[in-house]
Amino acid sequence: MIKIGLLGLGTVGLGVCEILLEKKSIIEEQTKKTIEISKILVRDLEKDRDSTVDSKILTDNPSDILDDPGIDIVVELIGGIEPAHTYITRALENGKHVVTANKAVLSHDLLGLTNLAKKNNRGILFEASVAGGIPIIKPLKELIKINKIKEIKGILNGTTNFILSKMIEEGIDFKEALTLAQDVGFAEADPTDDIEGYDAARKISILSSIAFGYNVAFEDVDCRGITSISALDIDFFKKLGLTVKLIGSAYSNDLDFDASVEPVLLNTNSTMANVNDAFNIVSIEGDIVGNLQFYGQGAGKNPTGNAVVSDIIDIINGELSHIDIEKKEKPANTPKILSNYYLRISLKSQKEPDFILKSIDRYELKYKFIREEGNLILILQNIGRQEVKDVIEDLEIENRSCYAKIDSKSYYFIQELNLESFNELVV
Ligand code: NAP
Ligand code: HSE
């Protein structure tokens, strides 16, 4: 008999309970063990709950799980850094295996928690922490046995992808789309984590730490979300034949490392542009295997619950698959990657464009521009990420502008076709 202690009974916790119940006989056949959820930690014992779970096994005392010598596996689904970090640490120190879906705690201390698991000869598995139902951590661990990974990128946040899809397809506004995402349980407890890009940054930090073999912290990811994208921008992207997606990416070679999360404009016909709703996609570039793409539901009760239960089965079957993220030194250099950027500035006066264009000229940039409904829209060419930020800070337009990188292949696609109405300035 394997006894499980569940920390949290929200969207994912309930999904795990339902899957363990519904697939009981298949799971027991695969593991040759009977499995029991002994206790479930919640915050509020008085809350109305789904009848799938017997209320007698609920507790609000973490010690009932973490210090119970009968519990073999602790499944952490409460989210956030604390008290999750303390609970996972205590579970591992008390000789329990851990399964978690919590990217916040992992990107905060992946090295410490994985080392603690190894030291205690226990497993910590976290398939559900990145890209929901898509198996990505396990395949990545397989890939790095032979491949040197140069780049990982993708749509890693279901909530923002859902919001952008609804804004593009149904023309609903940002707030309404966010409420819908919260109702279906995709969003984090604090949706700021989703919409400001922090959740995607945590996921890219976890993936790149495994892929590159050195610790990539959340703070190493240059991160920007989708809150400045308005209906006007969405309309303009459509006119240009582009679709906006929040893309997380990480790049590494022996000398350079770069990781970012930012809105990116893609050719509407490209594969990533057509990943909609809460679906995610992860693209991995290995030196032997070439390019691999993983696609599926990135959030929600069942896809995420599925990933958690797969980890539980692996632990019971002794497949602990430890990772080593101290194999290499993190390269010191950040490469200056030049791209093209869309920048929209909401104008304060008729004369402001002259001032803005004159100020931008100081940067000796090549750009195209157009005036549209009280806005100045610029396509800045061959500019680095930091340089765009400097321009925006210099012009003091942080609160009335929106900018997004134009994917290089997509820029090639639009420049002949869709920029003919723009004025061209070559400095
Ligand atoms: P949720 O719906 O907000 O549920 C959180 C659960 O944890 C609730 O049952 C809550 O208790 C309990 N809880 C929170 N803080 C607690 C504390 N300090 N002590 C005791 N219990 C506490 O969250 P979720 O969406 O299931 O997400 C859980 C984890 O999975 C998070 O790390 C999240 O990032 C990750 N994840 C979620 C998804 C998704 O689609 N939702 C997908 C992938 C990964 P009460 O019920 O009493 O409030
Ligand atoms: N809030 C997260 C998302 C949940 O929307 O992608 C899945 O990790």
Short mmCIF file of C-alpha atoms and ligand atoms in Angstrom, two decimals:
data_model
loop_
_atom_site.label_atom_id
_atom_site.label_comp_id
_atom_site.label_asym_id
_atom_site.label_seq_id
_atom_site.Cartn_x
_atom_site.Cartn_y
_atom_site.Cartn_z
CA MET A 1 0.00 0.00 0.00
CA ILE A 2 1.27 3.47 -0.97
CA LYS A 3 -0.04 6.35 1.13
CA ILE A 4 -0.26 9.80 -0.38
CA GLY A 5 -0.58 13.11 1.46
CA LEU A 6 -1.97 15.89 -0.69
CA LEU A 7 -1.14 19.53 0.07
CA GLY A 8 -3.95 21.54 -1.56
CA LEU A 9 -7.35 20.68 -3.00
CA GLY A 10 -7.90 23.40 -5.61
CA THR A 11 -8.16 22.99 -9.39
CA VAL A 12 -5.22 20.59 -9.70
CA GLY A 13 -5.70 18.83 -6.34
CA LEU A 14 -9.27 17.89 -7.25
CA GLY A 15 -8.12 16.76 -10.71
CA VAL A 16 -5.56 14.43 -9.09
CA CYS A 17 -8.19 12.96 -6.71
CA GLU A 18 -10.58 12.32 -9.60
CA ILE A 19 -7.94 10.68 -11.82
CA LEU A 20 -6.68 8.44 -8.97
CA LEU A 21 -10.27 7.35 -8.36
CA GLU A 22 -11.33 6.92 -11.99
CA LYS A 23 -8.11 5.15 -13.10
CA LYS A 24 -7.58 3.21 -9.85
CA SER A 25 -7.43 -0.28 -11.36
CA ILE A 26 -5.15 0.73 -14.29
CA ILE A 27 -2.76 2.53 -11.94
CA GLU A 28 -2.70 -0.37 -9.49
CA GLU A 29 -2.03 -2.78 -12.35
CA GLN A 30 0.94 -0.65 -13.48
CA THR A 31 2.42 -0.14 -10.04
CA LYS A 32 1.41 -3.47 -8.45
CA LYS A 33 0.42 -1.43 -5.39
CA THR A 34 -2.80 -0.14 -3.89
CA ILE A 35 -2.82 3.62 -3.53
CA GLU A 36 -4.62 5.63 -0.89
CA ILE A 37 -4.92 9.38 -0.35
CA SER A 38 -4.58 9.43 3.44
CA LYS A 39 -4.85 13.13 4.18
CA ILE A 40 -5.39 16.40 2.32
CA LEU A 41 -4.19 19.77 3.62
CA VAL A 42 -6.44 22.76 2.93
CA ARG A 43 -6.53 26.31 4.24
CA ASP A 44 -10.24 26.51 4.99
CA LEU A 45 -11.98 23.44 6.45
CA GLU A 46 -15.39 25.13 6.21
CA LYS A 47 -15.29 25.66 2.42
CA ASP A 48 -17.90 23.87 0.24
CA ARG A 49 -16.08 21.06 -1.60
CA ASP A 50 -16.73 18.59 -4.38
CA SER A 51 -18.19 15.33 -3.03
CA THR A 52 -15.42 13.24 -4.72
CA VAL A 53 -13.39 13.75 -1.55
CA ASP A 54 -14.36 12.42 1.88
CA SER A 55 -14.31 15.46 4.18
CA LYS A 56 -12.95 13.25 7.02
CA ILE A 57 -9.50 13.16 5.39
CA LEU A 58 -9.21 16.98 5.21
CA THR A 59 -6.92 18.74 7.66
CA ASP A 60 -5.62 22.26 8.20
CA ASN A 61 -2.58 21.00 10.10
CA PRO A 62 0.44 20.34 7.79
CA SER A 63 2.04 18.17 10.46
CA ASP A 64 -0.71 15.54 9.93
CA ILE A 65 0.94 14.85 6.56
CA LEU A 66 4.56 15.96 6.82
CA ASP A 67 5.25 14.23 10.13
CA ASP A 68 3.14 11.10 9.56
CA PRO A 69 5.66 8.24 9.14
CA GLY A 70 2.99 6.23 7.25
CA ILE A 71 2.86 8.68 4.31
CA ASP A 72 5.17 7.76 1.40
CA ILE A 73 4.56 10.52 -1.14
CA VAL A 74 3.71 14.18 -0.54
CA VAL A 75 2.01 15.88 -3.48
CA GLU A 76 2.37 19.65 -3.16
CA LEU A 77 -0.38 21.60 -4.92
CA ILE A 78 -0.77 24.72 -2.80
CA GLY A 79 1.42 26.97 -4.98
CA GLY A 80 3.66 29.94 -4.13
CA ILE A 81 7.07 29.98 -2.49
CA GLU A 82 6.13 29.86 1.20
CA PRO A 83 4.96 27.77 2.99
CA ALA A 84 5.42 25.37 0.00
CA HIS A 85 9.25 25.48 0.27
CA THR A 86 9.17 24.69 3.99
CA TYR A 87 6.67 21.84 3.48
CA ILE A 88 8.63 20.25 0.59
CA THR A 89 11.86 20.51 2.59
CA ARG A 90 10.26 18.92 5.65
CA ALA A 91 8.73 16.13 3.55
CA LEU A 92 12.09 15.25 1.94
CA GLU A 93 13.92 15.44 5.29
CA ASN A 94 11.29 13.11 6.75
CA GLY A 95 12.05 10.54 4.04
CA LYS A 96 9.07 11.18 1.75
CA HIS A 97 9.11 11.49 -2.02
CA VAL A 98 7.66 14.71 -3.42
CA VAL A 99 5.61 15.48 -6.52
CA THR A 100 4.87 19.15 -7.19
CA ALA A 101 3.24 21.32 -9.87
CA ASN A 102 4.65 24.47 -8.30
CA LYS A 103 6.94 26.38 -10.67
CA ALA A 104 7.22 29.32 -8.24
CA VAL A 105 8.96 27.25 -5.57
CA LEU A 106 11.03 25.31 -8.12
CA SER A 107 12.38 28.35 -9.96
CA HIS A 108 13.13 29.88 -6.55
CA ASP A 109 15.25 26.92 -5.37
CA LEU A 110 15.54 24.13 -7.95
CA LEU A 111 19.15 23.47 -6.98
CA GLY A 112 18.50 23.29 -3.21
CA LEU A 113 15.41 21.09 -3.47
CA THR A 114 16.85 18.65 -6.02
CA ASN A 115 20.07 18.35 -4.00
CA LEU A 116 18.08 17.74 -0.82
CA ALA A 117 16.10 14.98 -2.57
CA LYS A 118 19.35 13.32 -3.73
CA LYS A 119 20.91 13.61 -0.27
CA ASN A 120 17.88 11.86 1.26
CA ASN A 121 17.73 9.32 -1.57
CA ARG A 122 14.22 10.46 -2.40
CA GLY A 123 12.61 11.70 -5.61
CA ILE A 124 11.24 15.13 -6.44
CA LEU A 125 9.30 15.08 -9.71
CA PHE A 126 7.61 18.11 -11.27
CA GLU A 127 6.27 17.32 -14.74
CA ALA A 128 3.15 19.43 -14.13
CA SER A 129 5.16 22.55 -13.29
CA VAL A 130 5.86 23.36 -16.97
CA ALA A 131 3.31 23.31 -19.80
CA GLY A 132 0.52 21.55 -17.86
CA GLY A 133 -0.39 18.30 -19.61
CA ILE A 134 2.51 18.26 -22.08
CA PRO A 135 5.21 15.74 -21.14
CA ILE A 136 8.27 17.99 -21.34
CA ILE A 137 10.46 17.52 -18.24
CA LYS A 138 10.82 13.76 -18.75
CA PRO A 139 11.58 14.02 -22.52
CA LEU A 140 14.06 16.83 -21.79
CA LYS A 141 15.88 14.64 -19.23
CA GLU A 142 16.12 11.96 -21.96
CA LEU A 143 17.32 14.43 -24.61
CA ILE A 144 20.20 15.84 -22.55
CA LYS A 145 21.72 12.36 -22.20
CA ILE A 146 23.14 12.82 -25.73
CA ASN A 147 22.16 16.25 -27.01
CA LYS A 148 23.63 19.66 -26.39
CA ILE A 149 20.61 21.95 -26.23
CA LYS A 150 21.14 25.32 -27.92
CA GLU A 151 17.69 26.86 -27.61
CA ILE A 152 14.32 26.32 -25.96
CA LYS A 153 11.39 28.53 -26.72
CA GLY A 154 7.63 28.44 -26.66
CA ILE A 155 4.25 29.54 -25.44
CA LEU A 156 4.46 28.54 -21.79
CA ASN A 157 1.52 30.28 -20.17
CA GLY A 158 -2.04 29.12 -20.81
CA THR A 159 -3.76 32.11 -19.22
CA THR A 160 -2.06 34.76 -21.38
CA ASN A 161 -2.46 32.64 -24.50
CA PHE A 162 -6.15 32.24 -23.68
CA ILE A 163 -6.52 36.01 -23.11
CA LEU A 164 -4.73 36.95 -26.35
CA SER A 165 -6.72 34.34 -28.33
CA LYS A 166 -10.03 35.70 -27.01
CA MET A 167 -8.97 39.32 -27.71
CA ILE A 168 -7.97 38.37 -31.28
CA GLU A 169 -10.83 35.99 -32.15
CA GLU A 170 -13.78 37.42 -30.23
CA GLY A 171 -12.70 41.05 -29.85
CA ILE A 172 -13.36 40.95 -26.07
CA ASP A 173 -11.28 43.18 -23.86
CA PHE A 174 -8.37 42.17 -21.66
CA LYS A 175 -10.27 42.21 -18.34
CA GLU A 176 -13.18 40.12 -19.60
CA ALA A 177 -10.78 37.52 -21.07
CA LEU A 178 -8.83 37.36 -17.78
CA THR A 179 -12.04 36.75 -15.80
CA LEU A 180 -12.90 33.86 -18.15
CA ALA A 181 -9.43 32.34 -17.64
CA GLN A 182 -9.84 32.64 -13.85
CA ASP A 183 -13.29 31.00 -13.97
CA VAL A 184 -11.95 27.90 -15.72
CA GLY A 185 -9.05 27.63 -13.24
CA PHE A 186 -6.10 28.37 -15.58
CA ALA A 187 -4.89 31.49 -13.82
CA GLU A 188 -2.56 31.57 -10.82
CA ALA A 189 -3.95 32.56 -7.39
CA ASP A 190 -2.52 36.01 -8.16
CA PRO A 191 -3.02 36.49 -11.94
CA THR A 192 -0.26 39.12 -11.95
CA ASP A 193 2.09 36.13 -12.21
CA ASP A 194 0.47 35.19 -15.52
CA ILE A 195 -0.15 38.56 -17.16
CA GLU A 196 3.20 40.11 -16.23
CA GLY A 197 5.04 37.07 -17.64
CA TYR A 198 6.46 35.86 -14.27
CA ASP A 199 4.85 32.42 -14.60
CA ALA A 200 6.37 31.91 -18.08
CA ALA A 201 9.72 33.20 -16.75
CA ARG A 202 9.63 30.58 -13.97
CA LYS A 203 8.92 27.86 -16.52
CA ILE A 204 11.74 28.92 -18.84
CA SER A 205 14.10 29.05 -15.83
CA ILE A 206 13.21 25.43 -14.92
CA LEU A 207 13.49 24.15 -18.52
CA SER A 208 16.76 25.92 -19.23
CA SER A 209 18.35 24.82 -15.93
CA ILE A 210 17.73 21.20 -16.94
CA ALA A 211 18.63 21.74 -20.61
CA PHE A 212 21.83 23.75 -20.14
CA GLY A 213 23.12 21.99 -16.99
CA TYR A 214 23.56 25.15 -14.88
CA ASN A 215 21.21 26.98 -12.58
CA VAL A 216 19.07 29.57 -14.36
CA ALA A 217 17.26 31.62 -11.74
CA PHE A 218 13.95 33.42 -12.22
CA GLU A 219 15.94 36.68 -11.92
CA ASP A 220 18.09 35.66 -14.91
CA VAL A 221 15.07 35.89 -17.22
CA ASP A 222 14.41 39.33 -18.73
CA CYS A 223 10.65 39.35 -18.41
CA ARG A 224 7.76 41.39 -19.79
CA GLY A 225 4.06 40.52 -19.97
CA ILE A 226 1.01 41.43 -22.04
CA THR A 227 -0.70 44.17 -19.98
CA SER A 228 0.14 47.00 -22.40
CA ILE A 229 -1.43 45.28 -25.43
CA SER A 230 -4.70 47.00 -26.34
CA ALA A 231 -7.52 46.23 -28.79
CA LEU A 232 -5.99 48.91 -31.03
CA ASP A 233 -2.68 47.02 -31.15
CA ILE A 234 -4.48 43.75 -31.89
CA ASP A 235 -6.23 45.44 -34.87
CA PHE A 236 -2.97 46.82 -36.10
CA PHE A 237 -1.20 43.46 -35.82
CA LYS A 238 -4.00 41.97 -37.94
CA LYS A 239 -3.50 44.63 -40.62
CA LEU A 240 0.18 43.68 -40.74
CA GLY A 241 -0.65 39.96 -41.06
CA LEU A 242 0.79 39.25 -37.62
CA THR A 243 -0.42 37.53 -34.43
CA VAL A 244 0.90 38.33 -30.97
CA LYS A 245 2.04 35.58 -28.55
CA LEU A 246 3.83 35.71 -25.20
CA ILE A 247 7.03 33.76 -25.91
CA GLY A 248 9.55 32.49 -23.39
CA SER A 249 12.96 31.64 -24.79
CA ALA A 250 16.43 30.68 -23.61
CA TYR A 251 19.61 30.41 -25.61
CA SER A 252 23.01 29.07 -24.59
CA ASN A 253 26.40 28.26 -26.08
CA ASP A 254 29.81 27.95 -24.37
CA LEU A 255 30.20 31.75 -24.15
CA ASP A 256 26.70 33.23 -24.11
CA PHE A 257 23.43 32.85 -22.25
CA ASP A 258 20.18 34.74 -22.73
CA ALA A 259 16.66 34.14 -21.43
CA SER A 260 13.58 36.27 -21.92
CA VAL A 261 9.80 36.40 -21.85
CA GLU A 262 8.19 39.00 -24.10
CA PRO A 263 5.31 39.55 -26.53
CA VAL A 264 6.39 38.47 -30.02
CA LEU A 265 4.67 39.14 -33.34
CA LEU A 266 4.48 36.11 -35.60
CA ASN A 267 3.35 35.54 -39.15
CA THR A 268 -0.34 34.60 -38.79
CA ASN A 269 0.26 31.41 -40.78
CA SER A 270 3.14 30.14 -38.64
CA THR A 271 2.81 27.12 -36.33
CA MET A 272 3.22 29.08 -33.08
CA ALA A 273 0.73 31.76 -34.17
CA ASN A 274 -1.88 29.02 -34.42
CA VAL A 275 -1.45 27.70 -30.88
CA ASN A 276 -4.61 29.08 -29.30
CA ASP A 277 -6.56 29.21 -26.03
CA ALA A 278 -4.81 27.57 -23.07
CA PHE A 279 -2.66 25.40 -25.34
CA ASN A 280 1.13 25.57 -25.02
CA ILE A 281 3.96 24.70 -27.37
CA VAL A 282 7.62 24.07 -26.54
CA SER A 283 10.30 23.97 -29.21
CA ILE A 284 13.71 22.44 -28.38
CA GLU A 285 16.81 22.58 -30.56
CA GLY A 286 19.26 19.74 -29.90
CA ASP A 287 22.54 19.27 -31.79
CA ILE A 288 21.79 15.63 -32.66
CA VAL A 289 18.02 15.37 -32.70
CA GLY A 290 17.41 18.73 -34.43
CA ASN A 291 14.19 20.63 -33.73
CA LEU A 292 11.47 19.02 -31.64
CA GLN A 293 8.07 20.56 -30.86
CA PHE A 294 5.78 19.56 -28.01
CA TYR A 295 2.17 20.74 -28.14
CA GLY A 296 -0.86 20.29 -25.88
CA GLN A 297 -3.00 21.72 -23.12
CA GLY A 298 -0.86 23.90 -20.89
CA ALA A 299 -3.25 24.33 -17.96
CA GLY A 300 -6.47 23.05 -16.41
CA LYS A 301 -7.65 20.36 -14.03
CA ASN A 302 -7.32 17.23 -16.15
CA PRO A 303 -4.16 17.91 -18.20
CA THR A 304 -2.27 19.07 -15.11
CA GLY A 305 -3.72 16.31 -12.93
CA ASN A 306 -2.58 13.81 -15.56
CA ALA A 307 1.02 15.05 -15.31
CA VAL A 308 0.94 14.84 -11.49
CA VAL A 309 -0.44 11.28 -11.51
CA SER A 310 2.21 10.20 -14.08
CA ASP A 311 4.88 11.43 -11.65
CA ILE A 312 3.23 9.52 -8.77
CA ILE A 313 3.35 6.34 -10.87
CA ASP A 314 7.04 6.93 -11.74
CA ILE A 315 7.91 7.39 -8.08
CA ILE A 316 6.09 4.21 -7.06
CA ASN A 317 7.93 2.37 -9.86
CA GLY A 318 11.29 3.68 -8.55
CA GLU A 319 11.93 6.02 -11.51
CA LEU A 320 13.29 8.97 -9.56
CA SER A 321 15.39 10.42 -12.46
CA HIS A 322 17.46 12.99 -10.58
CA ILE A 323 18.75 16.02 -12.47
CA ASP A 324 22.18 17.59 -12.36
CA ILE A 325 22.18 21.37 -12.72
CA GLU A 326 25.72 21.86 -11.44
CA LYS A 327 27.43 20.27 -14.44
CA LYS A 328 28.57 23.58 -15.94
CA GLU A 329 29.30 27.22 -15.17
CA LYS A 330 26.72 29.66 -16.44
CA PRO A 331 28.28 31.70 -19.32
CA ALA A 332 28.90 35.29 -18.28
CA ASN A 333 28.01 36.96 -21.58
CA THR A 334 24.58 38.11 -22.69
CA PRO A 335 24.61 38.24 -26.47
CA LYS A 336 23.20 41.41 -28.05
CA ILE A 337 20.48 39.97 -30.25
CA LEU A 338 19.24 42.48 -32.84
CA SER A 339 15.58 42.31 -33.85
CA ASN A 340 12.83 44.46 -35.29
CA TYR A 341 10.30 45.93 -32.84
CA TYR A 342 6.77 47.29 -33.16
CA LEU A 343 6.32 50.37 -30.93
CA ARG A 344 2.99 52.21 -30.55
CA ILE A 345 2.88 55.51 -28.71
CA SER A 346 -0.42 57.10 -27.75
CA LEU A 347 0.05 60.79 -28.63
CA LYS A 348 -0.54 63.67 -26.22
CA SER A 349 -0.58 66.37 -28.91
CA GLN A 350 -0.57 66.94 -32.69
CA LYS A 351 3.03 68.11 -32.56
CA GLU A 352 4.41 65.28 -30.45
CA PRO A 353 5.45 63.03 -33.38
CA ASP A 354 8.08 65.57 -34.50
CA PHE A 355 9.58 65.59 -31.01
CA ILE A 356 9.50 61.78 -30.76
CA LEU A 357 11.08 61.21 -34.15
CA LYS A 358 13.79 63.77 -33.41
CA SER A 359 14.55 62.10 -30.06
CA ILE A 360 14.71 58.67 -31.69
CA ASP A 361 17.14 60.00 -34.30
CA ARG A 362 19.72 60.32 -31.53
CA TYR A 363 19.90 56.53 -31.45
CA GLU A 364 20.88 56.39 -35.14
CA LEU A 365 18.25 53.79 -35.83
CA LYS A 366 16.61 52.75 -39.04
CA TYR A 367 12.83 52.84 -38.68
CA LYS A 368 9.47 53.14 -40.44
CA PHE A 369 6.51 55.03 -39.01
CA ILE A 370 2.84 55.77 -39.52
CA ARG A 371 0.22 57.91 -37.70
CA GLU A 372 -3.02 56.16 -36.86
CA GLU A 373 -5.96 57.40 -34.71
CA GLY A 374 -3.98 59.52 -32.25
CA ASN A 375 -1.10 57.07 -32.18
CA LEU A 376 2.35 56.98 -33.68
CA ILE A 377 3.37 53.49 -34.74
CA LEU A 378 7.01 52.76 -35.41
CA ILE A 379 8.79 49.70 -36.72
CA LEU A 380 12.26 49.95 -35.23
CA GLN A 381 14.82 47.96 -37.18
CA ASN A 382 17.87 46.02 -35.98
CA ILE A 383 17.59 47.03 -32.36
CA GLY A 384 18.46 45.16 -29.15
CA ARG A 385 15.94 44.45 -26.34
CA GLN A 386 17.69 46.79 -23.90
CA GLU A 387 17.94 49.57 -26.49
CA VAL A 388 14.14 49.53 -26.99
CA LYS A 389 13.70 49.87 -23.22
CA ASP A 390 16.19 52.79 -23.21
CA VAL A 391 14.26 54.57 -25.99
CA ILE A 392 10.98 54.18 -24.07
CA GLU A 393 12.51 55.37 -20.80
CA ASP A 394 14.13 58.31 -22.55
CA LEU A 395 10.85 59.39 -24.12
CA GLU A 396 9.01 58.87 -20.79
CA ILE A 397 6.21 56.95 -22.56
CA GLU A 398 6.09 53.85 -20.31
CA ASN A 399 2.40 54.33 -19.47
CA ARG A 400 1.14 55.15 -22.96
CA SER A 401 3.02 52.78 -25.25
CA CYS A 402 3.11 49.16 -26.31
CA TYR A 403 6.02 47.35 -27.90
CA ALA A 404 6.57 43.84 -29.19
CA LYS A 405 9.39 42.05 -30.95
CA ILE A 406 8.74 41.01 -34.54
CA ASP A 407 9.94 37.46 -35.11
CA SER A 408 12.75 37.57 -37.69
CA LYS A 409 11.16 35.18 -40.22
CA SER A 410 7.84 37.01 -39.88
CA TYR A 411 9.49 40.39 -40.43
CA TYR A 412 10.82 39.14 -43.75
CA PHE A 413 7.27 38.05 -44.57
CA ILE A 414 5.62 41.42 -43.78
CA GLN A 415 8.19 43.91 -44.98
CA GLU A 416 7.43 43.69 -48.68
CA LEU A 417 3.71 43.03 -48.34
CA ASN A 418 2.37 45.09 -45.52
CA LEU A 419 4.59 48.06 -44.74
CA GLU A 420 4.04 49.99 -47.97
CA SER A 421 1.90 52.63 -46.26
CA PHE A 422 4.67 53.39 -43.75
CA ASN A 423 7.03 56.31 -44.16
CA GLU A 424 10.60 55.17 -44.28
CA LEU A 425 13.37 56.88 -42.38
CA VAL A 426 16.91 55.74 -42.93
CA VAL A 427 19.45 57.49 -40.78
P1 NAP B 1 -5.81 26.65 -6.35
O1 NAP B 1 -6.98 26.25 -7.15
O2 NAP B 1 -5.67 28.05 -5.92
O3 NAP B 1 -5.76 25.69 -5.07
C1 NAP B 1 -4.82 25.83 -4.04
C2 NAP B 1 -5.16 24.87 -2.92
O4 NAP B 1 -4.14 24.94 -1.94
C3 NAP B 1 -6.47 25.16 -2.21
O5 NAP B 1 -7.12 23.96 -1.88
C4 NAP B 1 -6.05 25.90 -0.93
O6 NAP B 1 -6.88 25.65 0.18
C5 NAP B 1 -4.70 25.25 -0.66
N1 NAP B 1 -3.77 26.15 0.01
C6 NAP B 1 -3.22 27.28 -0.48
N2 NAP B 1 -2.38 27.81 0.42
C7 NAP B 1 -2.41 27.01 1.50
C8 NAP B 1 -1.76 27.03 2.75
N3 NAP B 1 -0.91 27.99 3.09
N4 NAP B 1 -2.02 26.03 3.62
C9 NAP B 1 -2.88 25.05 3.30
N5 NAP B 1 -3.52 24.95 2.13
C10 NAP B 1 -3.29 25.94 1.24
O7 NAP B 1 -4.46 26.29 -7.13
P2 NAP B 1 -4.27 25.31 -8.39
O8 NAP B 1 -4.70 26.03 -9.61
O9 NAP B 1 -4.81 23.98 -8.08
O10 NAP B 1 -2.68 25.25 -8.46
C11 NAP B 1 -1.93 24.47 -7.58
C12 NAP B 1 -0.48 24.43 -8.05
O11 NAP B 1 -0.43 23.87 -9.36
C13 NAP B 1 0.18 25.80 -8.17
O12 NAP B 1 1.54 25.68 -7.87
C14 NAP B 1 0.01 26.13 -9.66
O13 NAP B 1 0.99 27.03 -10.13
C15 NAP B 1 0.20 24.76 -10.26
N6 NAP B 1 -0.40 24.57 -11.58
C16 NAP B 1 -1.71 24.92 -11.79
C17 NAP B 1 -2.26 24.68 -13.04
C18 NAP B 1 -3.69 25.05 -13.33
O14 NAP B 1 -4.11 24.89 -14.49
N7 NAP B 1 -4.48 25.49 -12.37
C19 NAP B 1 -1.50 24.09 -14.04
C20 NAP B 1 -0.16 23.73 -13.78
C21 NAP B 1 0.37 23.97 -12.53
P3 NAP B 1 -8.43 26.11 0.23
O15 NAP B 1 -9.13 25.21 -0.78
O16 NAP B 1 -8.87 25.87 1.61
O17 NAP B 1 -8.43 27.55 -0.22
N1 HSE B 2 -1.37 29.77 -14.62
C1 HSE B 2 -0.67 28.80 -15.41
C2 HSE B 2 -0.94 29.04 -16.87
C3 HSE B 2 -1.11 27.42 -15.04
O1 HSE B 2 -1.90 29.76 -17.17
O2 HSE B 2 -0.20 28.54 -17.72
C4 HSE B 2 -0.31 26.34 -15.73
O3 HSE B 2 1.02 26.34 -15.32
#
